[in-house]
Short mmCIF file of N, CA and C in Angstrom, two decimals:
data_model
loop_
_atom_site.label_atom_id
_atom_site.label_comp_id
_atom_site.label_asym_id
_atom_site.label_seq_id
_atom_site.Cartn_x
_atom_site.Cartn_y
_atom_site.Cartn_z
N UNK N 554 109.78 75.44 104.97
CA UNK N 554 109.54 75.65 103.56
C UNK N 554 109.30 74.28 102.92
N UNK N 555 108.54 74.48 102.29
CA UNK N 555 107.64 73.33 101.45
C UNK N 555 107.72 73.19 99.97
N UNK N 556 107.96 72.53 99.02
CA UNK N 556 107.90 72.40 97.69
C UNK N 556 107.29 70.95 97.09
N UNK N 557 106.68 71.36 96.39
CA UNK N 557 106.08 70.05 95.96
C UNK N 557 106.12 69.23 94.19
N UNK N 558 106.62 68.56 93.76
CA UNK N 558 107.17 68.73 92.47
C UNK N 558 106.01 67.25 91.54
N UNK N 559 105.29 67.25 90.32
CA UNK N 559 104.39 66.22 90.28
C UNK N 559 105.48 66.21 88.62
N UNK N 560 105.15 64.90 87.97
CA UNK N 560 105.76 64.03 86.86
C UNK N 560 104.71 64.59 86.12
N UNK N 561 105.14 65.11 85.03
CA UNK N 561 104.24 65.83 84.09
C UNK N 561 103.93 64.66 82.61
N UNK N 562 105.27 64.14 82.17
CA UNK N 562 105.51 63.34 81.58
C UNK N 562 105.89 61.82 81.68
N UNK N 563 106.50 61.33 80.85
CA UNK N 563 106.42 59.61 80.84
C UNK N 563 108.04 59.82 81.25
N UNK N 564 108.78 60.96 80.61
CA UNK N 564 110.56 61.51 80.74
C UNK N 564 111.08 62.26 82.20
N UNK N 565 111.27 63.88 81.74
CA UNK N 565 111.71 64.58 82.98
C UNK N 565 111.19 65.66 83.23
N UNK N 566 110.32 65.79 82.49
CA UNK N 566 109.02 66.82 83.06
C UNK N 566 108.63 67.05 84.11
N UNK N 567 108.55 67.72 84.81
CA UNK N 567 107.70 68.49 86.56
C UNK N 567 107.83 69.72 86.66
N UNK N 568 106.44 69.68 87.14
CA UNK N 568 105.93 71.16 87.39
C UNK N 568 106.09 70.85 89.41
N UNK N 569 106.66 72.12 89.74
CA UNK N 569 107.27 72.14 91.02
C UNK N 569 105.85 73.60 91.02
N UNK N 570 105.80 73.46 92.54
CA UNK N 570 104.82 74.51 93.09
C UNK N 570 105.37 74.65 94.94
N UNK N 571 105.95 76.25 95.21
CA UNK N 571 106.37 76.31 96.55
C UNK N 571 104.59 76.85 97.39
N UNK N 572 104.95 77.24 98.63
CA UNK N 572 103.75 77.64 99.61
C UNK N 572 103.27 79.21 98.48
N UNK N 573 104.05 79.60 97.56
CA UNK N 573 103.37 80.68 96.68
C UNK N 573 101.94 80.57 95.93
N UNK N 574 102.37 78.92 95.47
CA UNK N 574 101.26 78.28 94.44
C UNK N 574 101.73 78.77 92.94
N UNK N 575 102.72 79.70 92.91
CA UNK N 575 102.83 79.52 91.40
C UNK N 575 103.73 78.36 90.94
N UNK N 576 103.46 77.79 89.59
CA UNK N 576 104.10 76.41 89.20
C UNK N 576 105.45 76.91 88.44
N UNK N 577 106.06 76.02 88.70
CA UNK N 577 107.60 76.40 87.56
C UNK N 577 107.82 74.81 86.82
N UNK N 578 107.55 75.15 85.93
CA UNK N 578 108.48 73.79 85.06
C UNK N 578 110.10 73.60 85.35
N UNK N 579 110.10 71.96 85.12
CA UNK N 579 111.37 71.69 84.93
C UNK N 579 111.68 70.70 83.85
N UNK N 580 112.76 70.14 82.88
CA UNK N 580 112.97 69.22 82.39
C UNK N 580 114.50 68.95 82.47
N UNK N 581 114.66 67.67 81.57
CA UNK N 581 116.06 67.38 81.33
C UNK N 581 116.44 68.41 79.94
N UNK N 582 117.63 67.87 79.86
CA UNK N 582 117.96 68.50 77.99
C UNK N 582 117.61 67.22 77.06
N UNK N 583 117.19 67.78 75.85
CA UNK N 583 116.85 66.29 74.87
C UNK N 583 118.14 65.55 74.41
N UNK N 584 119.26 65.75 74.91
CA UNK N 584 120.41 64.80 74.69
C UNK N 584 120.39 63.69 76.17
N UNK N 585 119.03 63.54 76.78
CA UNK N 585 118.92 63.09 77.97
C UNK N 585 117.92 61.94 77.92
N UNK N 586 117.05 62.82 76.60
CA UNK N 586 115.50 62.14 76.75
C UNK N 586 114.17 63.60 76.88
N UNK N 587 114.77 64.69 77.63
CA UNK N 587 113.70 65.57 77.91
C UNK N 587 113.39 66.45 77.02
N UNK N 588 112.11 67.32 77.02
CA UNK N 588 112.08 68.11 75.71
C UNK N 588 112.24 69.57 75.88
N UNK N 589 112.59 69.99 75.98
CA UNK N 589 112.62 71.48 76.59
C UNK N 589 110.98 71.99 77.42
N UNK N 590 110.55 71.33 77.85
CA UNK N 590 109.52 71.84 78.56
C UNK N 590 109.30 72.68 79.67
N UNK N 591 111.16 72.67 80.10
CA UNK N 591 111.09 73.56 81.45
C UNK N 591 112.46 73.78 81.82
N UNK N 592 113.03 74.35 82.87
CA UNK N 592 113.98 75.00 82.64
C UNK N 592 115.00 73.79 83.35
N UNK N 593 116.34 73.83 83.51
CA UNK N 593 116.92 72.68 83.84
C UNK N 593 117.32 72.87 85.76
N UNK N 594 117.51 71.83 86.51
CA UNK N 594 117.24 72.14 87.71
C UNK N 594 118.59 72.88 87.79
N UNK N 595 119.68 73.07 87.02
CA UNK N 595 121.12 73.78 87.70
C UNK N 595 121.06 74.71 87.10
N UNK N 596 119.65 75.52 86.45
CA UNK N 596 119.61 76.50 85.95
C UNK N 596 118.93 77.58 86.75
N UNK N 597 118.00 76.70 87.39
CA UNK N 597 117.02 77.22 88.40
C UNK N 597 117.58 77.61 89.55
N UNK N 598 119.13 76.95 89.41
CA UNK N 598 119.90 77.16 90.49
C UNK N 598 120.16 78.59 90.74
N UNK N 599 120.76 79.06 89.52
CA UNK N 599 121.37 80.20 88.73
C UNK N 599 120.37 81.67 89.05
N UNK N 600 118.84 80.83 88.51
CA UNK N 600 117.54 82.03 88.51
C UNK N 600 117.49 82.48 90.01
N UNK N 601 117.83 81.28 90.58
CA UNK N 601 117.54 81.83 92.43
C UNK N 601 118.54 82.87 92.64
N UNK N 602 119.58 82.15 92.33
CA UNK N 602 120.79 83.42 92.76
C UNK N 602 120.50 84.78 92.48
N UNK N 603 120.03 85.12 91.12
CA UNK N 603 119.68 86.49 90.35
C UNK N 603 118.12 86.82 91.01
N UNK N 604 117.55 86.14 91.14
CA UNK N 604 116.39 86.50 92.03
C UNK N 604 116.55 87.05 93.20
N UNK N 605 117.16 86.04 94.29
CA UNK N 605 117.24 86.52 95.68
C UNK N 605 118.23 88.20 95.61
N UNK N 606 119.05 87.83 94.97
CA UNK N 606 120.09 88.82 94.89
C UNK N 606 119.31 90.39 94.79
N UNK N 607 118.24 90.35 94.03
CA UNK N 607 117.96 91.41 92.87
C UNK N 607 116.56 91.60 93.81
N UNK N 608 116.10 91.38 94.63
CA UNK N 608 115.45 91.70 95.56
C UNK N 608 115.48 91.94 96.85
N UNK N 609 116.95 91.56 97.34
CA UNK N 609 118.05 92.49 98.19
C UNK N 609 118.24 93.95 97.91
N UNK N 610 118.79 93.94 96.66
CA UNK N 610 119.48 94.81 95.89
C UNK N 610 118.07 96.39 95.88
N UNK N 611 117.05 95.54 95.54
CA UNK N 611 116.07 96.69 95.48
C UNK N 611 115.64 97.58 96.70
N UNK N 612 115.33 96.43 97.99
CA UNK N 612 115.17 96.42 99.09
C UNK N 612 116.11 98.04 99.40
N UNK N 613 117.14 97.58 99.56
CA UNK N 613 118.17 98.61 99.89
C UNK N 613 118.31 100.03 99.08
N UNK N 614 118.02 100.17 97.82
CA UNK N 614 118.15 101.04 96.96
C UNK N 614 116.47 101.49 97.56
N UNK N 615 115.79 100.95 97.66
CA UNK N 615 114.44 101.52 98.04
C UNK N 615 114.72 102.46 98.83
N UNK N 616 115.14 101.82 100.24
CA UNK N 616 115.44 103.07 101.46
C UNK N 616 116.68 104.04 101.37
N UNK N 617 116.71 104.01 100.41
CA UNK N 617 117.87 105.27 100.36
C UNK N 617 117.23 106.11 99.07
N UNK N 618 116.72 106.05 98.63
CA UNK N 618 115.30 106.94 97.74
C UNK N 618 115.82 106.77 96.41
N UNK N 619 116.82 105.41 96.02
CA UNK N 619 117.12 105.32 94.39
C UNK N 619 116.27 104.97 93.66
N UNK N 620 115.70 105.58 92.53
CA UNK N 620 114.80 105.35 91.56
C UNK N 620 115.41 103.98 90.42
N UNK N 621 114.74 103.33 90.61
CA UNK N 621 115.25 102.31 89.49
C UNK N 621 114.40 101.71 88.58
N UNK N 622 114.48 102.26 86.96
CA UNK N 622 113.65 102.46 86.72
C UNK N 622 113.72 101.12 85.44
N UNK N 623 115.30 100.07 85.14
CA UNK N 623 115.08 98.96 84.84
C UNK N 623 116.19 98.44 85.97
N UNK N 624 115.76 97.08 85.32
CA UNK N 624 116.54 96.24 85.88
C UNK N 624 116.96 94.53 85.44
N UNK N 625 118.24 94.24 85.08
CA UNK N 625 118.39 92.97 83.60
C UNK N 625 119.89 92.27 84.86
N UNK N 626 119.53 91.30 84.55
CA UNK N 626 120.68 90.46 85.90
C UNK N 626 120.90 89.38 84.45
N UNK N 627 122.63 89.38 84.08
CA UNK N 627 122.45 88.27 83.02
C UNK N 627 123.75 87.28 84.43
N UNK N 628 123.47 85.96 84.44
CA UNK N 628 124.10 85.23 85.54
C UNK N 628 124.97 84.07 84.92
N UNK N 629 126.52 83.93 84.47
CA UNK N 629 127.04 83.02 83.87
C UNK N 629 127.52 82.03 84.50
N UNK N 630 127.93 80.78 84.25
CA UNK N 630 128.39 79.96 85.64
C UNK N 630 129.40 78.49 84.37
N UNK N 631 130.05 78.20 85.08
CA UNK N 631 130.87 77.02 84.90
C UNK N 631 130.90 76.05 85.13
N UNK N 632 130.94 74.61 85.20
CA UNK N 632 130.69 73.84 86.12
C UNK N 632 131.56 72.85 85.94
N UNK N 633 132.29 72.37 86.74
CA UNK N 633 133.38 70.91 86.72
C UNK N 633 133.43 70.07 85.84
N UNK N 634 133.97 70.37 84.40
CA UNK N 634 133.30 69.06 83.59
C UNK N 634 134.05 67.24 84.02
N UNK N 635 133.33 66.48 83.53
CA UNK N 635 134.14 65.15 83.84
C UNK N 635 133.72 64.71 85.32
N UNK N 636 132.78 65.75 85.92
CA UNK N 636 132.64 64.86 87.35
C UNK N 636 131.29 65.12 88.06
N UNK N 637 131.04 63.73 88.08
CA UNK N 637 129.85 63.71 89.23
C UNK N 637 129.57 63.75 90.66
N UNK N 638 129.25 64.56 91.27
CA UNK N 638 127.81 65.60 90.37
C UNK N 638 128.91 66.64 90.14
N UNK N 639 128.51 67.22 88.98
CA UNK N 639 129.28 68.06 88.27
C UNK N 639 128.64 69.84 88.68
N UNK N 640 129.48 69.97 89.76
CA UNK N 640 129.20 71.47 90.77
C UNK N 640 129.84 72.88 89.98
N UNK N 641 128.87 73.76 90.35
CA UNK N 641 129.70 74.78 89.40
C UNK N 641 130.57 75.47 89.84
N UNK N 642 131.49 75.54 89.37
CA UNK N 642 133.00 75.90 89.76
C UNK N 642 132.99 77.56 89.80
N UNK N 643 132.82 78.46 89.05
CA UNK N 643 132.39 79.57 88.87
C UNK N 643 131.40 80.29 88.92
N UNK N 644 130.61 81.20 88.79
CA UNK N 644 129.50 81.76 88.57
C UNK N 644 130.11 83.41 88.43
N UNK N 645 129.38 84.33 87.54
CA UNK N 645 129.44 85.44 87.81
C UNK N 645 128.33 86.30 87.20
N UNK N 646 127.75 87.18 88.61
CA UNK N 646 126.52 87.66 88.32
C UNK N 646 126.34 89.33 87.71
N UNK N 647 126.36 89.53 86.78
CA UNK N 647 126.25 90.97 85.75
C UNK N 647 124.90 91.42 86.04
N UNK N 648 124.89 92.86 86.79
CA UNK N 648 123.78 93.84 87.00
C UNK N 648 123.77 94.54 86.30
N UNK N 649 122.55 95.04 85.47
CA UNK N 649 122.56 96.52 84.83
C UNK N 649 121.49 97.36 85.27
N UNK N 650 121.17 98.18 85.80
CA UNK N 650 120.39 99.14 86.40
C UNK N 650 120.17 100.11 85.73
N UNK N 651 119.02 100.61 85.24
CA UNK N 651 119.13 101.77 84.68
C UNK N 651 117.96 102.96 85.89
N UNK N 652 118.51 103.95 85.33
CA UNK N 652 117.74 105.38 86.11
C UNK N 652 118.68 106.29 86.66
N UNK N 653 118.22 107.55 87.38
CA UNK N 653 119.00 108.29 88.13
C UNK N 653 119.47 107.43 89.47
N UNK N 654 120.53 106.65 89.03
CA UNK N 654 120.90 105.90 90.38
C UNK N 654 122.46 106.58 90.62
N UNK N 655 122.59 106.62 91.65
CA UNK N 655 124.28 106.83 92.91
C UNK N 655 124.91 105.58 92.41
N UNK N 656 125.65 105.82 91.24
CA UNK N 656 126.72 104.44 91.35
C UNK N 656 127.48 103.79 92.59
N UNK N 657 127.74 104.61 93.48
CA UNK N 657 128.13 104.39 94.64
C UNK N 657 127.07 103.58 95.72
N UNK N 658 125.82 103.58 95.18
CA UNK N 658 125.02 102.99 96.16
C UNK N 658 124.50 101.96 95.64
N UNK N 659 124.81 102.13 94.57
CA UNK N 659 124.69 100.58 93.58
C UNK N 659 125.48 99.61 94.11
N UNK N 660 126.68 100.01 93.76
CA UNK N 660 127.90 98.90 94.21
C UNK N 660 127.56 98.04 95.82
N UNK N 661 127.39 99.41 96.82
CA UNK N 661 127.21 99.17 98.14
C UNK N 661 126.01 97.87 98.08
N UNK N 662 125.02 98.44 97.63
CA UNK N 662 124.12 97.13 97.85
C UNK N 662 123.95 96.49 97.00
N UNK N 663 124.59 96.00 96.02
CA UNK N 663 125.11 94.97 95.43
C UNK N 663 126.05 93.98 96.29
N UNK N 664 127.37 94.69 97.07
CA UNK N 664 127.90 94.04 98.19
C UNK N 664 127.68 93.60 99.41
N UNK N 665 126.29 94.61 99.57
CA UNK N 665 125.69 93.69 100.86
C UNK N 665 124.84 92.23 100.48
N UNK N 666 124.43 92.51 98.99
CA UNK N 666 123.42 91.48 98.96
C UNK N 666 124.25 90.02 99.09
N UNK N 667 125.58 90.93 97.85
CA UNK N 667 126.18 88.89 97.41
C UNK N 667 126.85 88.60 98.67
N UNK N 668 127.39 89.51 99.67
CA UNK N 668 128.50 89.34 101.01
C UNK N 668 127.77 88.82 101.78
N UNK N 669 126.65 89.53 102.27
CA UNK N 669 125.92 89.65 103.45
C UNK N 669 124.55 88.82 103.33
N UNK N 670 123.18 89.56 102.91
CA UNK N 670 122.14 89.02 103.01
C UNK N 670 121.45 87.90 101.57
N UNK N 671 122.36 87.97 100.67
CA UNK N 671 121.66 87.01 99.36
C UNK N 671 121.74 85.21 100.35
N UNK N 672 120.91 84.27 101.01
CA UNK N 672 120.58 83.09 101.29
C UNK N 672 121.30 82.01 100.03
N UNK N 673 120.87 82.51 98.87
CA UNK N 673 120.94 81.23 97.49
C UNK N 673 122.69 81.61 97.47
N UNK N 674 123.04 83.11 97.68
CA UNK N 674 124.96 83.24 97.65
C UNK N 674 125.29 82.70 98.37
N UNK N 675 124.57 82.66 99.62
CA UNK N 675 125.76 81.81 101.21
C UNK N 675 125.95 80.38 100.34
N UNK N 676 125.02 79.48 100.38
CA UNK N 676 124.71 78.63 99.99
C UNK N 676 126.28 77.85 98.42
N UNK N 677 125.67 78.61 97.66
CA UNK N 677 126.77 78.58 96.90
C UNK N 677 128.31 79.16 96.32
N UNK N 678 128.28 79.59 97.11
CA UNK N 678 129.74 80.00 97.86
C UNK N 678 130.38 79.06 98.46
N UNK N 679 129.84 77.73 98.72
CA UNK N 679 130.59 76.64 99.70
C UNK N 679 131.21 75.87 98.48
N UNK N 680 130.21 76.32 97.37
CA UNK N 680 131.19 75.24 96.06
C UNK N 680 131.94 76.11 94.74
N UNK N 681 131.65 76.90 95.20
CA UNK N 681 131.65 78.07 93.55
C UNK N 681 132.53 79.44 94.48
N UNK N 682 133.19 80.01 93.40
CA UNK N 682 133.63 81.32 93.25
C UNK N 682 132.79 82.09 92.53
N UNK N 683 132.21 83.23 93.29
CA UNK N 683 131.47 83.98 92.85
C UNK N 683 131.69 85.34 92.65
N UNK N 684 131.51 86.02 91.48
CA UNK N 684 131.78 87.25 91.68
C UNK N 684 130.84 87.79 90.65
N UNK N 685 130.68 89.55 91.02
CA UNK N 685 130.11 90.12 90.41
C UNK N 685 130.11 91.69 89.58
N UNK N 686 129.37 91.87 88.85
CA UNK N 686 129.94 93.26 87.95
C UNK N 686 128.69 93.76 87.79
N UNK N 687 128.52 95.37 87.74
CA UNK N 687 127.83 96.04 87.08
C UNK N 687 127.86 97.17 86.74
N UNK N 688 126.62 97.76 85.90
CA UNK N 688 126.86 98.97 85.41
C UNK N 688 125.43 99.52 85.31
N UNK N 689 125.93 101.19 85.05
CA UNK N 689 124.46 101.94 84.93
C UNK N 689 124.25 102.25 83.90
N UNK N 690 123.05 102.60 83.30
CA UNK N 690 122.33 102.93 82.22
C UNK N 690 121.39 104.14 82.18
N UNK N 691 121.33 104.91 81.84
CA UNK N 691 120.96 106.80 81.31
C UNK N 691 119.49 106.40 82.34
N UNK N 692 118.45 105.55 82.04
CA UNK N 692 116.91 105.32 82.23
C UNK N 692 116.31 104.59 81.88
N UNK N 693 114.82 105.30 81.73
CA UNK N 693 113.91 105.04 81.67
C UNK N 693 114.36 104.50 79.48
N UNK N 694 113.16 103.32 79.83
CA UNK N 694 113.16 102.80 78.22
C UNK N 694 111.59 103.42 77.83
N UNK N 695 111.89 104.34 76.53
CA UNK N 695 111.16 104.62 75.80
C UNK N 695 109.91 103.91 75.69
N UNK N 696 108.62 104.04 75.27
CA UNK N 696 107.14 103.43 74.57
C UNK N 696 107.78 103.50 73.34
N UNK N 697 107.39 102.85 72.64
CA UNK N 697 106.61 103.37 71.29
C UNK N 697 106.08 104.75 71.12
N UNK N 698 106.47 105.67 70.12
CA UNK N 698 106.40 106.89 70.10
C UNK N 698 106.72 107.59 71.44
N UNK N 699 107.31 107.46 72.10
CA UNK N 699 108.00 109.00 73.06
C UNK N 699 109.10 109.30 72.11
N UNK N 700 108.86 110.37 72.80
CA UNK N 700 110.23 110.80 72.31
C UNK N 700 111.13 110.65 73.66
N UNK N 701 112.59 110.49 73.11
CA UNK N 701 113.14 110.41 74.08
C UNK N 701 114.48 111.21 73.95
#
């Protein structure tokens, strides 16, 4: 695996691009110097986790015929204050699923993903306590004019 990251700015600007080709910004915070131009790298940390996770998660609900018809991962985390490098001590990742889903098969592969197959969880699990929660939701979200 390959990533390639170029200086966008004169500050902490970069646009990172993996073997996908799509670009992701990054910056510092402007109490640093950076301007919000992109997201912060221990945030991106965070997006991987809820990413990898949440495409486990589908994977598995796929082959067992769960319809899922949203899907909102909010991911909170903590981090050591006072020390460098300042590692995050906590994290905890909140699923909400909505559709005719098996709460029971929710949970299940939710636990395989963060236990078993999530890569970005093994990973940070060596520094962080991780845990996770979720819940279901009725469905499908309305258009504009349905009725629902």
């Amino acid at each position: 695996m390959e990533v390639n990251l170029t200086r966008v700015d004169q500050d902490f600007h970069f646009a990172a691009k993996g073997a996908s080709g799509v670009e992701v910004h990054m910056d510092g915070s402007p109490e640093i110097g950076g301007h919000n131009a992109g997201a912060r790298p221990m945030e991106m940390l965070l997006m991987g986790l809820g990413g990898c996770s949440a495409i486990d998660i589908i994977q598995i609900l796929k082959k067992q015929r769960q319809q899922i018809d949203t899907f909102d991962i909010k991911v909170t985390a903590e981090r050591t204050p006072g020390e460098v490098p300042s590692l995050f001590k906590h994290i905890n990742v909140h699923f909400v699923l909505g559709g005719p889903l098996d709460e029971e098969k929710v949970q299940k592969a939710i636990n395989l993903s963060m236990d078993k197959y999530c890569s970005v969880a093994a990973i940070l699990f060596k520094t962080a306590t991780i845990s996770h929660t979720f819940e279901v939701t009725a469905g499908k979200l309305g258009m504009p004019g349905d009725l629902v």
